[in-house]
Amino acid sequence: MTQTPASPAPVHWKLVIDANDPHAQADFWAAALHYEVEDNSALIGKLLGFGALPEEATVDFHGRRAFRDLIAVRHPEDPYEEESGTGLGRRLLFQRVPEAKTVKNRLHLDLHPGEGRRDEEVARLEGLGASALRRVKEQGGEWVVMADPEGNEFCVQ
């Protein structure tokens, strides 16, 4: 009898986004996507207790301890590790970098708020700090190109 090799498990991934202010970006994108900002305070407390993380590598973020240079948001229905607060599903991780964004994104998010809700969603996102850059109407559809508070482009279908 010939055995068929088992299919490999799907690769777990996260989208990492460079940011000047990762915490502000996390707040924006959590609100934009209706995601949750990950709470890594228990893990950070353990790392501080073991001496594996210096105090200056943390900040107070919404009344809890967070990593100074990175923070993630995750889909509220996806699983996460209780001990670390790290999401195991759909997530965006924002990491601090010293330089500002200078060129067009090579990768971007497309948001799909639902039929007939594009203008309402664009207005909501502008209220969160996004900017509408241009409206596009082509044979393939219509969308609005927007920029988040740090200038990263995304589209609203």
GROMACS .gro file of C-alpha atoms in nm:
model
  157
    1MET     CA    1   0.000   0.000   0.000
    2THR     CA    2   0.138   0.341  -0.098
    3GLN     CA    3   0.111   0.616   0.157
    4THR     CA    4   0.027   0.964   0.047
    5PRO     CA    5   0.236   1.228   0.217
    6ALA     CA    6   0.040   1.439   0.462
    7SER     CA    7  -0.042   1.788   0.345
    8PRO     CA    8   0.167   2.045   0.524
    9ALA     CA    9  -0.015   2.265   0.770
   10PRO     CA   10  -0.090   2.619   0.648
   11VAL     CA   11   0.177   2.870   0.739
   12HIS     CA   12   0.084   3.105   1.023
   13TRP     CA   13   0.153   3.468   0.931
   14LYS     CA   14   0.104   3.828   1.038
   15LEU     CA   15   0.136   4.147   0.840
   16VAL     CA   16   0.412   4.368   0.985
   17ILE     CA   17   0.385   4.742   0.926
   18ASP     CA   18   0.667   4.988   0.996
   19ALA     CA   19   0.558   5.286   1.203
   20ASN     CA   20   0.694   5.596   1.371
   21ASP     CA   21   0.432   5.559   1.648
   22PRO     CA   22   0.324   5.193   1.663
   23HIS     CA   23   0.074   5.252   1.946
   24ALA     CA   24  -0.112   5.527   1.760
   25GLN     CA   25  -0.117   5.307   1.450
   26ALA     CA   26  -0.252   5.015   1.654
   27ASP     CA   27  -0.530   5.237   1.792
   28PHE     CA   28  -0.618   5.358   1.442
   29TRP     CA   29  -0.622   5.014   1.279
   30ALA     CA   30  -0.803   4.848   1.570
   31ALA     CA   31  -1.079   5.107   1.532
   32ALA     CA   32  -1.071   5.092   1.151
   33LEU     CA   33  -1.102   4.712   1.136
   34HIS     CA   34  -1.302   4.661   1.459
   35TYR     CA   35  -1.006   4.455   1.583
   36GLU     CA   36  -0.863   4.437   1.935
   37VAL     CA   37  -0.525   4.569   2.044
   38GLU     CA   38  -0.333   4.276   2.190
   39ASP     CA   39  -0.268   4.287   2.563
   40ASN     CA   40   0.085   4.156   2.623
   41SER     CA   41   0.107   4.295   2.977
   42ALA     CA   42   0.121   3.952   3.149
   43LEU     CA   43   0.411   3.842   2.926
   44ILE     CA   44   0.588   4.174   2.978
   45GLY     CA   45   0.545   4.141   3.354
   46LYS     CA   46   0.706   3.796   3.345
   47LEU     CA   47   0.995   3.915   3.126
   48LEU     CA   48   1.058   4.212   3.356
   49GLY     CA   49   1.046   3.981   3.658
   50PHE     CA   50   1.306   3.749   3.504
   51GLY     CA   51   1.527   4.044   3.412
   52ALA     CA   52   1.493   3.948   3.044
   53LEU     CA   53   1.344   4.284   2.946
   54PRO     CA   54   1.462   4.627   3.062
   55GLU     CA   55   1.202   4.867   3.200
   56GLU     CA   56   1.286   5.122   2.927
   57ALA     CA   57   1.166   4.872   2.663
   58THR     CA   58   0.809   4.920   2.791
   59VAL     CA   59   0.550   5.197   2.798
   60ASP     CA   60   0.217   5.251   2.967
   61PHE     CA   61  -0.052   5.206   2.700
   62HIS     CA   62  -0.415   5.255   2.801
   63GLY     CA   63  -0.333   5.174   3.162
   64ARG     CA   64  -0.138   4.856   3.096
   65ARG     CA   65   0.223   4.774   3.021
   66ALA     CA   66   0.314   4.734   2.652
   67PHE     CA   67   0.631   4.685   2.450
   68ARG     CA   68   0.775   5.026   2.356
   69ASP     CA   69   0.860   4.942   1.995
   70LEU     CA   70   0.589   4.702   1.881
   71ILE     CA   71   0.224   4.624   1.928
   72ALA     CA   72  -0.030   4.417   1.738
   73VAL     CA   73  -0.402   4.415   1.670
   74ARG     CA   74  -0.600   4.097   1.610
   75HIS     CA   75  -0.941   3.985   1.492
   76PRO     CA   76  -1.164   3.960   1.802
   77GLU     CA   77  -1.294   3.613   1.711
   78ASP     CA   78  -0.954   3.456   1.645
   79PRO     CA   79  -0.775   3.250   1.910
   80TYR     CA   80  -0.488   3.389   2.111
   81GLU     CA   81  -0.236   3.266   2.368
   82GLU     CA   82  -0.369   3.357   2.711
   83GLU     CA   83  -0.020   3.363   2.869
   84SER     CA   84   0.126   3.611   2.621
   85GLY     CA   85  -0.180   3.782   2.471
   86THR     CA   86  -0.044   3.704   2.123
   87GLY     CA   87  -0.300   3.641   1.853
   88LEU     CA   88  -0.295   3.313   1.662
   89GLY     CA   89  -0.502   3.429   1.366
   90ARG     CA   90  -0.549   3.743   1.162
   91ARG     CA   91  -0.322   4.016   1.297
   92LEU     CA   92  -0.130   4.330   1.211
   93LEU     CA   93   0.194   4.404   1.397
   94PHE     CA   94   0.325   4.760   1.410
   95GLN     CA   95   0.698   4.799   1.470
   96ARG     CA   96   0.881   5.124   1.539
   97VAL     CA   97   1.129   5.237   1.273
   98PRO     CA   98   1.327   5.563   1.273
   99GLU     CA   99   1.248   5.670   0.918
  100ALA     CA  100   0.918   5.806   0.784
  101LYS     CA  101   0.735   5.649   0.491
  102THR     CA  102   0.875   5.791   0.167
  103VAL     CA  103   0.732   5.596  -0.129
  104LYS     CA  104   0.416   5.420  -0.240
  105ASN     CA  105   0.327   5.098  -0.060
  106ARG     CA  106   0.404   4.775  -0.243
  107LEU     CA  107   0.139   4.602  -0.032
  108HIS     CA  108  -0.185   4.745   0.103
  109LEU     CA  109  -0.512   4.647   0.267
  110ASP     CA  110  -0.846   4.659   0.087
  111LEU     CA  111  -1.136   4.717   0.323
  112HIS     CA  112  -1.479   4.588   0.224
  113PRO     CA  113  -1.742   4.749   0.451
  114GLY     CA  114  -2.037   4.599   0.262
  115GLU     CA  115  -2.270   4.689  -0.020
  116GLY     CA  116  -2.361   5.058  -0.029
  117ARG     CA  117  -2.152   5.147   0.279
  118ARG     CA  118  -1.835   5.284   0.116
  119ASP     CA  119  -1.908   5.657   0.168
  120GLU     CA  120  -2.018   5.600   0.527
  121GLU     CA  121  -1.702   5.398   0.596
  122VAL     CA  122  -1.476   5.658   0.433
  123ALA     CA  123  -1.631   5.926   0.656
  124ARG     CA  124  -1.585   5.707   0.965
  125LEU     CA  125  -1.219   5.642   0.877
  126GLU     CA  126  -1.159   6.014   0.818
  127GLY     CA  127  -1.299   6.073   1.166
  128LEU     CA  128  -1.035   5.831   1.298
  129GLY     CA  129  -0.754   6.026   1.129
  130ALA     CA  130  -0.733   5.878   0.778
  131SER     CA  131  -0.726   6.093   0.464
  132ALA     CA  132  -0.908   6.028   0.137
  133LEU     CA  133  -0.648   6.060  -0.140
  134ARG     CA  134  -0.860   5.993  -0.449
  135ARG     CA  135  -1.176   5.826  -0.572
  136VAL     CA  136  -1.131   5.568  -0.845
  137LYS     CA  137  -1.401   5.457  -1.089
  138GLU     CA  138  -1.291   5.201  -1.344
  139GLN     CA  139  -1.457   4.928  -1.545
  140GLY     CA  140  -1.365   4.680  -1.271
  141GLY     CA  141  -1.526   4.876  -0.990
  142GLU     CA  142  -1.511   5.177  -0.763
  143TRP     CA  143  -1.303   5.243  -0.454
  144VAL     CA  144  -1.148   5.520  -0.250
  145VAL     CA  145  -0.772   5.529  -0.197
  146MET     CA  146  -0.700   5.648   0.155
  147ALA     CA  147  -0.398   5.701   0.380
  148ASP     CA  148  -0.375   5.609   0.748
  149PRO     CA  149  -0.237   5.869   0.994
  150GLU     CA  150   0.124   5.784   0.894
  151GLY     CA  151   0.055   5.794   0.520
  152ASN     CA  152   0.022   5.420   0.444
  153GLU     CA  153  -0.222   5.375   0.158
  154PHE     CA  154  -0.523   5.145   0.173
  155CYS     CA  155  -0.844   5.116  -0.027
  156VAL     CA  156  -1.210   5.113   0.068
  157GLN     CA  157  -1.420   4.918  -0.182
   0.00000   0.00000   0.00000
